[in-house]
Coordinates of C-alpha atoms and ligand atoms in Angstrom, one line a residue:
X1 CA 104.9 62.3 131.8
X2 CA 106.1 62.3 135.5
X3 CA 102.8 61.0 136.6
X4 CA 102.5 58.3 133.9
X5 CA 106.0 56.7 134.7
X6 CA 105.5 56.7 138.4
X7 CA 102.1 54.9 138.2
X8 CA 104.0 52.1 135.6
X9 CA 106.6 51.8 138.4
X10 CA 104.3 51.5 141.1
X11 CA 102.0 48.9 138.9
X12 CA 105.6 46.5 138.7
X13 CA 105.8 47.2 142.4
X14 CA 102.5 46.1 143.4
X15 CA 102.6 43.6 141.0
X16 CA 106.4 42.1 142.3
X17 CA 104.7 42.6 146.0
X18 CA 101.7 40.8 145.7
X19 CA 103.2 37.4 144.7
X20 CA 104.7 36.0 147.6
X21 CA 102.9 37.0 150.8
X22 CA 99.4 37.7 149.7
X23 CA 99.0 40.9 152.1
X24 CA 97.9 44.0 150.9
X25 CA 99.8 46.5 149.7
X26 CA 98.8 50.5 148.9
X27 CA 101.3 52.4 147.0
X28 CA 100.7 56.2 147.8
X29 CA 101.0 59.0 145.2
X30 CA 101.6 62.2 146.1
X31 CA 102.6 65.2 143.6
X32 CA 104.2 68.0 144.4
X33 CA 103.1 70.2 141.7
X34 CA 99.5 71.5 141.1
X35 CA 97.7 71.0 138.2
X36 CA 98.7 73.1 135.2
X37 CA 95.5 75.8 133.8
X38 CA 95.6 74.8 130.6
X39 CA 92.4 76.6 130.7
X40 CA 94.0 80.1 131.7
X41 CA 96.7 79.7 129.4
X42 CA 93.8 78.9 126.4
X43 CA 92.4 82.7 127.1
X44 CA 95.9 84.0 127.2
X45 CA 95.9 82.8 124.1
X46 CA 92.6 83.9 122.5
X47 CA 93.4 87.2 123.9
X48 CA 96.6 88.0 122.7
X49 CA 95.4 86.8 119.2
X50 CA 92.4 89.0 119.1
X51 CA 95.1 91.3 120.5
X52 CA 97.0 90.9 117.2
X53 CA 94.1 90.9 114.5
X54 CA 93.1 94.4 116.2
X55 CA 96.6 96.4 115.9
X56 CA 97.7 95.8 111.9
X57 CA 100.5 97.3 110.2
X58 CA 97.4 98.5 107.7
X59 CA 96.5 100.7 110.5
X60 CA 99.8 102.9 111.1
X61 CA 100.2 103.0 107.4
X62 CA 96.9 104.6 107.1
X63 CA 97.8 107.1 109.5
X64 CA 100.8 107.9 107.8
X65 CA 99.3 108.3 104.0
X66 CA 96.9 110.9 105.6
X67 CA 99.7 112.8 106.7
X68 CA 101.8 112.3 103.8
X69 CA 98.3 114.0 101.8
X70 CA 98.0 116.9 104.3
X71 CA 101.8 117.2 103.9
X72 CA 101.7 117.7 100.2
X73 CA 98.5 119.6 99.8
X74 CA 99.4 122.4 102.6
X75 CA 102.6 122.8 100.0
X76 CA 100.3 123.7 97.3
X77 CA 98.1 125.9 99.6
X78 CA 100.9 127.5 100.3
X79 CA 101.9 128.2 96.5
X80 CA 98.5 129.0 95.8
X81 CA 98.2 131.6 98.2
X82 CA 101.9 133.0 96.7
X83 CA 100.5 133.5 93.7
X84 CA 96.9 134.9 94.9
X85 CA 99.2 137.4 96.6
X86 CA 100.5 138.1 93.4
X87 CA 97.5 139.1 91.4
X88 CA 96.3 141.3 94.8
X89 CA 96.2 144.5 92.7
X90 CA 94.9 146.6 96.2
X91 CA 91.6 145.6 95.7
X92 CA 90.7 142.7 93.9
X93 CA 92.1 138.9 94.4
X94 CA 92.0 136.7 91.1
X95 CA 88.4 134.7 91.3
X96 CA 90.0 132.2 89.7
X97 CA 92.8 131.6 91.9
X98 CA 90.1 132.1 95.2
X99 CA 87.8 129.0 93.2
X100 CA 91.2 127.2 93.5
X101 CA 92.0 128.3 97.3
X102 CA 88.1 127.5 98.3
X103 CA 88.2 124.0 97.1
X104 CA 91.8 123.6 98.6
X105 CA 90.3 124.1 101.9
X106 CA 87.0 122.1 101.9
X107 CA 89.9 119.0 101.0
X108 CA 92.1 120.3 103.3
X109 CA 88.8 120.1 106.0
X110 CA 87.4 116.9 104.6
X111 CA 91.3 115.2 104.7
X112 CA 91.1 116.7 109.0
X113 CA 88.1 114.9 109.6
X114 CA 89.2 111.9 108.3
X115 CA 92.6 111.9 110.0
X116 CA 90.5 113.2 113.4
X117 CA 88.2 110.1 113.0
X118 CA 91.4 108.0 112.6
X119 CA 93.5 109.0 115.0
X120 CA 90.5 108.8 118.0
X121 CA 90.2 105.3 116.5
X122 CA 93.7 104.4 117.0
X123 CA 93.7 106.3 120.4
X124 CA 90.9 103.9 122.0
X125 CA 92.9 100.9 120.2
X126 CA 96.2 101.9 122.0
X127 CA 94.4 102.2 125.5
X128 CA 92.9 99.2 124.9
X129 CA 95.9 97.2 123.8
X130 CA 97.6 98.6 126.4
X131 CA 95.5 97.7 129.0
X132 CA 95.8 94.0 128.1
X133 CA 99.1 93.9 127.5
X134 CA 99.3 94.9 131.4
X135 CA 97.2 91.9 132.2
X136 CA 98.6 89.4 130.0
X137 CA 101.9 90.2 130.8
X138 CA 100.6 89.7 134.6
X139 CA 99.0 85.9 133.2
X140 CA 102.1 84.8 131.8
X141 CA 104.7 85.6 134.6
X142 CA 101.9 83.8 137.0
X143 CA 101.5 81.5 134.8
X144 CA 105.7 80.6 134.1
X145 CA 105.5 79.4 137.9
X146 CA 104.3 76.5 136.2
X147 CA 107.3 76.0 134.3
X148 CA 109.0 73.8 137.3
X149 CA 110.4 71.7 134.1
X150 CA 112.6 74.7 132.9
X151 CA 111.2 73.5 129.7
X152 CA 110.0 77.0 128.4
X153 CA 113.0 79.0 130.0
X154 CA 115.7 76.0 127.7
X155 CA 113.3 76.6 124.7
X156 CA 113.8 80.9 124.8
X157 CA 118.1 80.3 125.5
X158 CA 117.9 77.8 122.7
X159 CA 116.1 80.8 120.4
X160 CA 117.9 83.3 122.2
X161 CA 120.8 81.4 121.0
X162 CA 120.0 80.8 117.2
X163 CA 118.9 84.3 116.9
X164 CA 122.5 85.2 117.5
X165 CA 124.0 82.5 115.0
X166 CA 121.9 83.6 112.5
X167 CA 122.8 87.8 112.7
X168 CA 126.3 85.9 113.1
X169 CA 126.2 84.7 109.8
X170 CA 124.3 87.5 108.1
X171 CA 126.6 90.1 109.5
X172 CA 129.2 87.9 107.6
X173 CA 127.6 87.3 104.4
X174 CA 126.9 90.9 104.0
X175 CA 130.7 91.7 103.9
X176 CA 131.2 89.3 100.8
X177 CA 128.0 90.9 99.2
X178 CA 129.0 91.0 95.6
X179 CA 129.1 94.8 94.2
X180 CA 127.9 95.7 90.9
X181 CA 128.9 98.4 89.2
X182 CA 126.2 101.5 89.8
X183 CA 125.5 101.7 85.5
X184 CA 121.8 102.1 84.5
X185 CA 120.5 105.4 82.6
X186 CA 120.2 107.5 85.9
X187 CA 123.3 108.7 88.1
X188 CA 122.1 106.9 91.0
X189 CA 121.0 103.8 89.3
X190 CA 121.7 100.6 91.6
X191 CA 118.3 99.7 93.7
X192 CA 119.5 99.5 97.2
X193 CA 116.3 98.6 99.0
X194 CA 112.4 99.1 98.9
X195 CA 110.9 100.3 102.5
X196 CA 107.2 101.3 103.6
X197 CA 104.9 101.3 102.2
X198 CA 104.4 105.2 102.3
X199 CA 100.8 105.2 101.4
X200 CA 98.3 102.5 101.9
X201 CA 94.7 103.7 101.4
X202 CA 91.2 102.2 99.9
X203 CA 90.9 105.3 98.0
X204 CA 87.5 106.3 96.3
X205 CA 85.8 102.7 96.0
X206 CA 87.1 100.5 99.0
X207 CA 87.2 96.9 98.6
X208 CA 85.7 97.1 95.0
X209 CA 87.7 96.3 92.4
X210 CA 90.7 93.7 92.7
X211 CA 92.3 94.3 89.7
X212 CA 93.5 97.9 88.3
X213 CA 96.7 100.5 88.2
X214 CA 97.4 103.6 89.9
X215 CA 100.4 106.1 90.0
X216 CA 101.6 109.7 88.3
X217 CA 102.4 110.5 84.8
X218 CA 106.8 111.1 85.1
X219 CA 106.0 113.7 81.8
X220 CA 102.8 115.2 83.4
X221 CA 101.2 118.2 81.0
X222 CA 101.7 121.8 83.1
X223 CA 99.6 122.3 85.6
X224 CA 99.2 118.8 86.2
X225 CA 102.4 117.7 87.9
X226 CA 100.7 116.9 91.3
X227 CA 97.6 114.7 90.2
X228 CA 97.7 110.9 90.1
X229 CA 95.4 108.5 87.9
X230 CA 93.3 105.3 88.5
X231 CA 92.3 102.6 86.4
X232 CA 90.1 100.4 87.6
X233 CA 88.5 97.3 85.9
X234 CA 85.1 97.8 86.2
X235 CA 84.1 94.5 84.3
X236 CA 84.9 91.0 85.1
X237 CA 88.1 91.9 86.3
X238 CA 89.3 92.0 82.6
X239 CA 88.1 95.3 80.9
X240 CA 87.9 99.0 82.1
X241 CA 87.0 101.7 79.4
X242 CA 88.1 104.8 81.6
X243 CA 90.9 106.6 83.5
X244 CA 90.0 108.2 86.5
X245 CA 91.9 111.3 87.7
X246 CA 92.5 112.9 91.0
X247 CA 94.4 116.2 91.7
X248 CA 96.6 115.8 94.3
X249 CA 97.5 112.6 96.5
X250 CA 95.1 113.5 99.3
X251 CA 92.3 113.9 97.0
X252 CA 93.1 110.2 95.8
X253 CA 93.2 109.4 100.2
X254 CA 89.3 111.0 100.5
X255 CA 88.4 109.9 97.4
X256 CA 87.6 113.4 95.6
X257 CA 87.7 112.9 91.9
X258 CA 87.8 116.9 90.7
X259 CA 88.6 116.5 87.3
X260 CA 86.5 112.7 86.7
X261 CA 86.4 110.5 84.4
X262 CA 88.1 110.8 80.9
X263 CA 86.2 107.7 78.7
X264 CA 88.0 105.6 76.1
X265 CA 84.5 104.5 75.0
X266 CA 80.9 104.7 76.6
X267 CA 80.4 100.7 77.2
X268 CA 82.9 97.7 77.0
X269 CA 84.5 95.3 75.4
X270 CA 85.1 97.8 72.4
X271 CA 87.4 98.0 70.5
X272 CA 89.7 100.0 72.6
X273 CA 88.7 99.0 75.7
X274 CA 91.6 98.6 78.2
X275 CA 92.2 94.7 78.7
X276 CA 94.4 93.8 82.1
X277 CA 95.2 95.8 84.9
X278 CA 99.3 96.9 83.9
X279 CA 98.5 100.5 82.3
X280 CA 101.0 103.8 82.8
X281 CA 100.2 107.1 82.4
X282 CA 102.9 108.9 80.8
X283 CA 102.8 112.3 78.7
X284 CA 99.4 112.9 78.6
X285 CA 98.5 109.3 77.2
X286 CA 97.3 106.0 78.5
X287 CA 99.5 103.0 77.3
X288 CA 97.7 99.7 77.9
X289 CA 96.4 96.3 76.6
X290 CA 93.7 97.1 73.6
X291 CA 91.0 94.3 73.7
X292 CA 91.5 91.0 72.1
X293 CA 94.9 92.1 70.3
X294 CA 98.6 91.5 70.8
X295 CA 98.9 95.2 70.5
X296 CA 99.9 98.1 72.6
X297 CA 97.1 101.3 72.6
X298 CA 97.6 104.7 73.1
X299 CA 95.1 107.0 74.1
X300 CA 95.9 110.5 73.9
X301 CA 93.4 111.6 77.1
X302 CA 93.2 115.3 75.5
X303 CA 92.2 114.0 71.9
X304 CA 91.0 111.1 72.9
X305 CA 92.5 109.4 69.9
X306 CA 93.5 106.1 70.3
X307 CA 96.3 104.7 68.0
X308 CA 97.8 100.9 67.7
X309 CA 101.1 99.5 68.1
X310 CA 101.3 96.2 67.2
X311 CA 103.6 93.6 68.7
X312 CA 105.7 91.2 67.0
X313 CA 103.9 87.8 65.5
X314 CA 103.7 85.2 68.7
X315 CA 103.7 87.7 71.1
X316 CA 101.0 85.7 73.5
X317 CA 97.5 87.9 74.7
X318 CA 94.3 87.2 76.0
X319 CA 95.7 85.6 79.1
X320 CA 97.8 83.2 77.4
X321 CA 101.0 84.3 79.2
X322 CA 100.4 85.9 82.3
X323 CA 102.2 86.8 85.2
X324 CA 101.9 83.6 88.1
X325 CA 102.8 82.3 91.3
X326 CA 102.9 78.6 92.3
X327 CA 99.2 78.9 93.6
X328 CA 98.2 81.1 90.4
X329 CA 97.8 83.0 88.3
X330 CA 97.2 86.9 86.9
X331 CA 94.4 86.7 84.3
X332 CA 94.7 88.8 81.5
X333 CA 98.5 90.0 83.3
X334 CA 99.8 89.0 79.5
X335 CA 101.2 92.9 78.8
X336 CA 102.8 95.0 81.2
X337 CA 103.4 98.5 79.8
X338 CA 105.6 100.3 82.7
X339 CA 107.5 104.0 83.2
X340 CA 110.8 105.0 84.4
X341 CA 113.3 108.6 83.6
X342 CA 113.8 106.9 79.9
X343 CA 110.2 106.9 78.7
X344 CA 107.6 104.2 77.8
X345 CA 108.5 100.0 78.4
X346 CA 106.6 97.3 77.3
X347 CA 107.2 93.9 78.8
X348 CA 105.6 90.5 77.3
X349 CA 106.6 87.3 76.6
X350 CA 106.2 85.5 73.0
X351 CA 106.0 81.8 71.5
X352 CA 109.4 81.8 70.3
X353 CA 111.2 82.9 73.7
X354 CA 109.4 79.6 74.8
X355 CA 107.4 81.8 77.6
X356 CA 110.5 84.0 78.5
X357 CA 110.2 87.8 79.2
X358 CA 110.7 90.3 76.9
X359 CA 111.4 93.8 77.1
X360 CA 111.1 96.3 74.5
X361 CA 111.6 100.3 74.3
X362 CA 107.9 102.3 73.5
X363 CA 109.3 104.6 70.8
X364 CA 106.7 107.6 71.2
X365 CA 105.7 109.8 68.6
X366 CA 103.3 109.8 65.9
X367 CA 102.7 106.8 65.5
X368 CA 104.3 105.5 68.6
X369 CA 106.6 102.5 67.2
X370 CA 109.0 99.6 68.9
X371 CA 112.3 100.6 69.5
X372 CA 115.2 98.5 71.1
X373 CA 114.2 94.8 72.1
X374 CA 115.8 92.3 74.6
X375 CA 115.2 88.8 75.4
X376 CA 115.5 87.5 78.9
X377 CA 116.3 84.3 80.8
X378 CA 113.7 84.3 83.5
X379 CA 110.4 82.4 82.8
X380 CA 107.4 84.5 83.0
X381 CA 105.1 82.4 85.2
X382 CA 107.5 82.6 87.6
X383 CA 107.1 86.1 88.2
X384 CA 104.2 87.8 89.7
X385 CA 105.1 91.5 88.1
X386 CA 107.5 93.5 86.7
X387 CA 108.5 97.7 86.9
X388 CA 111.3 99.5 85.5
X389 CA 113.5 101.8 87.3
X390 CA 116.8 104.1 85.3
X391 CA 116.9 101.3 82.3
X392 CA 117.2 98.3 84.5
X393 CA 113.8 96.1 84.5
X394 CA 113.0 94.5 87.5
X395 CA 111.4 90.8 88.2
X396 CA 109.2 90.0 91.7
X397 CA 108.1 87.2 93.1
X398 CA 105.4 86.0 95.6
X399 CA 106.7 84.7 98.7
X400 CA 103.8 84.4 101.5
X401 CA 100.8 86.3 101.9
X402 CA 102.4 89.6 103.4
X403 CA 105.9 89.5 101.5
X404 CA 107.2 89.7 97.8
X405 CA 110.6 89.3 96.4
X406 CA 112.4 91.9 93.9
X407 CA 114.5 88.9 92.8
X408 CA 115.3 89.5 89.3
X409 CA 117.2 92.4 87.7
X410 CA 118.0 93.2 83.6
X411 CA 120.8 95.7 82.9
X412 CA 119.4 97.1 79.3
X413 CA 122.6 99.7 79.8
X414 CA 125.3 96.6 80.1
X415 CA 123.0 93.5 79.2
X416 CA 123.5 91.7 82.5
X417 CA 121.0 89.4 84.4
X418 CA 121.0 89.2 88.2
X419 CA 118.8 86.4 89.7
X420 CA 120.0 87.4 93.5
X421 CA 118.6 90.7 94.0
X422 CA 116.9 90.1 97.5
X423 CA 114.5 92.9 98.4
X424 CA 111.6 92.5 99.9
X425 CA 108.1 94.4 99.5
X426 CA 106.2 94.3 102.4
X427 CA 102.5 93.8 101.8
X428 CA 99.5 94.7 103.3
X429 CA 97.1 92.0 101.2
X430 CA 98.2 88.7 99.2
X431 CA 98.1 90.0 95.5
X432 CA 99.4 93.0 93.6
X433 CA 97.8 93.2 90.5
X434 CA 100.3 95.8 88.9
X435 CA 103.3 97.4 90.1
X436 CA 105.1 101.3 88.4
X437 CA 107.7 103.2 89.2
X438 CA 107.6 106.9 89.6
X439 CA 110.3 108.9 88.9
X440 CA 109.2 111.9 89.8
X441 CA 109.1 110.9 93.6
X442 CA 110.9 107.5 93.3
X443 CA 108.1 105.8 94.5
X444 CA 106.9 102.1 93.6
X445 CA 103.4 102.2 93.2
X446 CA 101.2 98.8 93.7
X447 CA 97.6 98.0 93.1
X448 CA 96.6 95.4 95.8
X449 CA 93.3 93.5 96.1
X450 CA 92.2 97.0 95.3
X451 CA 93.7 99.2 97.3
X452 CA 96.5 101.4 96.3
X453 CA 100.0 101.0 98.2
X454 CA 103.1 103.0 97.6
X455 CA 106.6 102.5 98.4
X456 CA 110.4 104.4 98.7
X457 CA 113.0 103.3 96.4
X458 CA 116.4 103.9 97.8
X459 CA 119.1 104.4 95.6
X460 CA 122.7 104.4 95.9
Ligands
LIG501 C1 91.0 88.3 128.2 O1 90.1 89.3 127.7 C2 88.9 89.5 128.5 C3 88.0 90.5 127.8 O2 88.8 91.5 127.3 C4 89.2 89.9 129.9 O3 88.0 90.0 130.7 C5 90.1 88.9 130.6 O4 90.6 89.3 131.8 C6 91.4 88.6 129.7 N1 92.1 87.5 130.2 C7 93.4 87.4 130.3 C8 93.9 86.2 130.9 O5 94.1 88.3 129.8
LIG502 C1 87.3 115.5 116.2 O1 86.1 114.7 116.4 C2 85.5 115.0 117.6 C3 84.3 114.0 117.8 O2 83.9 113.5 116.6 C4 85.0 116.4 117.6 O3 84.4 116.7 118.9 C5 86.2 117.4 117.4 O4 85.8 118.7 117.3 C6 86.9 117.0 116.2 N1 88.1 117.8 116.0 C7 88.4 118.5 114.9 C8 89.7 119.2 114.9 O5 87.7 118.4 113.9
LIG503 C1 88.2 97.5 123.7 O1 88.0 96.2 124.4 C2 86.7 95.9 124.6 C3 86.7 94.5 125.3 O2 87.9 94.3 126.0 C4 85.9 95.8 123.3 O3 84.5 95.5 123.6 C5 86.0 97.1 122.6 O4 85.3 97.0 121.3 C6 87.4 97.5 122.4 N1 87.5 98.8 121.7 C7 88.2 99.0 120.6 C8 88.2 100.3 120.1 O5 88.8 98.1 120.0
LIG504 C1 125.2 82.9 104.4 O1 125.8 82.2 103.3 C2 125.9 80.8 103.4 C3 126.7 80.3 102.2 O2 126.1 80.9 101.0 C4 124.5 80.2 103.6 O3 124.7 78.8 103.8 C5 123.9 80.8 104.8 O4 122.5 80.3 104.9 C6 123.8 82.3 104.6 N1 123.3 82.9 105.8 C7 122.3 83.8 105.8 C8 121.9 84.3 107.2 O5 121.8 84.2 104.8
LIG505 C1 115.5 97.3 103.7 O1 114.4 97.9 104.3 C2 113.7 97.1 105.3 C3 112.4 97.7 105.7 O2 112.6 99.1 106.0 C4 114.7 96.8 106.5 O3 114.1 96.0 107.4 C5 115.9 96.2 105.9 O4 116.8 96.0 107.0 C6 116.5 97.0 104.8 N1 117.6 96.2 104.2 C7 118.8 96.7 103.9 C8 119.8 95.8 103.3 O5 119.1 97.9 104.2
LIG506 C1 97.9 114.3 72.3 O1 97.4 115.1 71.2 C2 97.8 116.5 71.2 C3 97.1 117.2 70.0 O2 97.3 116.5 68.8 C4 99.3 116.5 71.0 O3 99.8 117.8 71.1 C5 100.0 115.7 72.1 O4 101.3 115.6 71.9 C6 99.4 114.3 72.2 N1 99.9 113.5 73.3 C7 100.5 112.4 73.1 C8 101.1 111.7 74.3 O5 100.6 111.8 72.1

C-alpha cells in the first residue's frame, strides 16, 4: 500500500520534473522494511490446522466414556463379589456367580486394553502437539516483528474490546432471565442445562449404520437394571427387524453383545418390522414405528408378541412428516416414541394440526391404548428431534455442524409453550438421528451418524 502510493507520487514527480528543463531525473526508492514471509506465515498456518484436525473434542470424550465404563463395571464387580462372599459356605463358591465374576473380568481386561491403547495414543498426540505449539508460538512472535503497521496488535484490542461488551451484556441479560415456575411431574422438573457429552463411543459396528436408537429401559425387568439396548437400521436406513442388547455400559464401549440379538422377525420389511430410527425401550418392550402403518408396535422382547396401537386418522407416516432442518430432512423420522419418570410418549404430527406436533400419553397395558393428547404450536419440520423429560416435551433444533438448540419446551403439567429455551448440545458429528431421556441416570442419549453420545441433564 506504502509502496504503491510512493511510486504514484514519484511518477507525478518525475512527470512535473521532466517538462521544463529536459535533464534527467532518478527518483530513489528506499524501504525500510523487509519483505514480509508470506511464505513462513503460509506453514504457520498449515501447521496449526493440521494441529487442530489432530487434537478433537471426540478424542477426550473417548477417554472419558472408557472411564465412565470401567467406573460402572468395577461397581458391579464389586457387588458381585458381595454376594459370591455370601454363598461361600467354607468350601464351595456359587458356579454360577464365579461364570458371572469370570466374564466380568475378561470385560474388565478387554475395557484396560482398550483404554491402554488410548491413552498411549493420546500420550504421543500431546507430545507432539506440544512440541509444535513451542515452535509455532516461536514463528508467530518472530513473525509479529513484521507487524510495524500495528495493524494486528489494533485488530486483538478491538476483539479484546468486544469480547468484553459482549460478557457486558450477557452478564446483564442473565439477571432479567425470565423464571418459570419449577412444575413438571418430577420434584426437580425445570431443565437448567445440558453439558458433555459423557459418553461418546463407535460402539460394536463403528461407522456403520447412520440411523438407529440407543439408551436404558427407565422400568428395566430385575436383573437387568444395568444393560443398555441398540437398534440399528440394518436396511436402507429405514427398517431394522432386531434389538440388540448389551449388559453394562462398558460392554456397549468394547462392543460385547452377551445377551445378542432378540429378533422381531427373521428378514425385513415384515410386517412388524421397525420403520425409523426413534424407538425406546421401556418395561421389557420395544415401542416403535411398525412398517408402512400410522401405528405404534409393541414388542414384548420376552414373548416376542407384537401388538398394535393405532394412531388417530391423518396422523402422517412413511416419511411424510419427518423431523427437518433448513438443509433436510430425517427420512422415515415421522414417529418418535420417547421415555421419561411418567411412562411411554408418542410424538407425531397429523393432517389436521396442519404439520404441527403432537404429543400423546402411551397408555400401557393390555392392549396398550392412547391416553391424554395435546396439540402444539411449533411446526414439525422445524425441528430436528424431540425427548421428554418429568412431563415437559422438549423441541431441538440444528444450528451448525457441531451445535444443536433445545429451543422449544411444552408444559403437559400447566399447558404452557416456551419458544426461548436456549440450551445447547454440543455435538461431535452433524446429525442426530434420535434423541431419549433416561431417568434412571438423567442422561440424554443421542444416536449420531452412528455413533452413540450421551449427555447430563441438570436440573434445578
Ligand atoms: C511445521 O511442521 C513441520 C513438520 O511437522 C516442521 O518441520 C516445521 O518446522 C513446522 N513449521 C513451523 C513454522 O511451525
Ligand atoms: C499397555 O500397552 C503396552 C504396549 O502395547 C504394553 O507394553 C503394556 O504392558 C500395556 N499395559 C497394560 C496395563 O496392559
Ligand atoms: C507426530 O508428528 C509427526 C510429524 O511432525 C507425524 O509424522 C506423526 O505421525 C505424529 N504422531 C502422531 C501420533 O500424531
Ligand atoms: C441482550 O438482550 C438484548 C435485548 O433483548 C439483545 O439485543 C442483546 O443481543 C442480548 N445480548 C446477548 C449477549 O445475548
Ligand atoms: C451450560 O453448559 C455449558 C457446557 O458445559 C456451559 O458452557 C454453559 O456455560 C452452561 N450454561 C449455563 C447457563 O450454565
Ligand atoms: C410381556 O409379556 C409377559 C408375559 O405375558 C408379561 O408378564 C409382561 O408384562 C409383558 N411386558 C410388557 C411390557 O407388556
Amino acid at each position: 500500500m506504502k509502496l504503491c502510493v510512493m511510486v504514484q507520487l514519484c511518477a507525478l514527480l518525475t512527470l512535473t520534473q521532466e517538462a521544463p528543463g529536459r535533464e534527467k531525473c532518478a527518483c530513489e526508492l528506499s524501504s525500510r522494511e523487509k519483505l514480509f514471509p508470506h511464505e513462513k506465515l503460509r506453514i504457520v498456518k498449515a501447521n496449526a490446522s493440521d494441529c487442530n484436525s489432530n487434537i478433537t473434542p471426540q478424542k477426550t470424550v473417548e477417554l472419558e466414556s472408557l472411564l465412565l465404563g470401567l467406573e460402572r463395571r468395577l461397581a458391579q464387580l464389586h457387588k458381585d463379589v458381595q454376594v459370591l462372599e455370601k454363598e461361600d459356605d467354607g468350601e464351595l463358591y456359587g458356579v454360577l456367580s464365579l461364570y458371572v465374576i469370570e466374564n466380568e473380568m475378561t470385560e474388565i481386561k478387554l475395557l484396560i486394553d482398550k483404554l491402554n491403547s488410548t491413552t498411549q495414543g493420546h500420550q504421543l498426540l500431546t507430545a507432539n502437539a506440544s512440541q509444535q505449539l513451542q515452535a509455532q508460538k516461536a514463528e508467530m512472535l518472530a513473525l509479529q516483528k513484521f507487524d510495524t503497521m500495528r495493524v494486528i496488535e489494533g485488530r486483538r484490542v478491538n476483539i479484546d474490546l468486544s469480547e468484553k461488551l459482549l460478557k457486558c451484556n450477557k452478564d446483564l441479560n442473565t439477571t432479567v432471565a425470565p423464571t418459570e415456575p419449577p412444575q413438571g411431574t418430577c420434584p426437580r422438573s425445570r431443565l437448567l442445562n445440558v453439558t458433555g457429552p459423557r459418553v461418546y463411543t463407535a460402539g460394536e459396528y463403528p461407522g456403520s449404520y447412520s440411523y438407529g436408537a440407543w439408551g436404558r429401559d427407565p422400568r428395566p425387568e430385575q436383573g437387568k437394571e444395568s444393560w443398555y439396548w441398540l437398534v440399528m437400521m440394518t436396511s436402507n436406513n429405514r427398517y431394522a427387524h432386531y434389538v440388540r442388547l448389551y449388559s453394562s455400559l462398558s460392554a456397549l464401549i468394547i462392543g460385547v453383545s452377551v445377551p445378542g440379538n432378540i429378533q422381531i422377525h427373521s428378514s425385513n420389511p415384515a410386517t412388524n418390522t421397525i420403520q425409523g430410527p426413534n424407538n425406546v425401550l421401556y418395561g421389557g418392550a420395544l415401542y416403535y414405528n411398525c412398517y408402512n402403518q400410522d401405528a405404534v408396535c409393541r414388542f414384548n422382547l420376552t414373548t416376542k408378541a407384537v401388538t398394535t396401537l393405532q394412531l388417530p386418522k391423518g396422523t402422517r407416516y412413511n416419511s411424510k412428516g419427518n423431523f427437518c432442518h433448513l438443509e433436510e430432512c430425517y427420512p422415515y423420522t415421522d414417529l418418535d416414541l420417547a421415555t421419561d419418570d411418567s411412562g411411554v410418549w408418542v410424538i407425531y404430527t397429523t393432517n389436521q394440526d396442519y404439520g404441527n406436533l403432537v404429543l400423546s400419553k402411551v397408555e400401557e397395558g393390555e392392549p396398550p391404548k392412547l391416553g391424554q393428547t395435546w396439540r402444539t404450536s411449533v411446526y414439525k419440520q422445524a425441528v430436528t428431534n424431540t425427548f421428554m423429560a418429568c412431563g415437559v416435551l422438549y423441541a431441538t433444533r440444528y444450528i451448525n455442524r457441531g451445535m444443536e438448540e433445545i429451543f422449544y419446551s411444552f408444559n403437559t403439567v400447566t399447558g404452557t409453550e416456551r419458544f426461548n429455551i436456549g440450551i445447547f448440545i454440543n455435538k461431535m458429528s452433524p446429525n442426530i438421528q434420535a434423541l431419549n431421556y433416561s431417568p434412571v441416570d438423567q442422561m440424554l442419549h443421542a444416536y449420531c451418524d452412528s455413533n452413540m453420545v450421551s449427555y447430563k441433564m441438570l436440573f434445578g
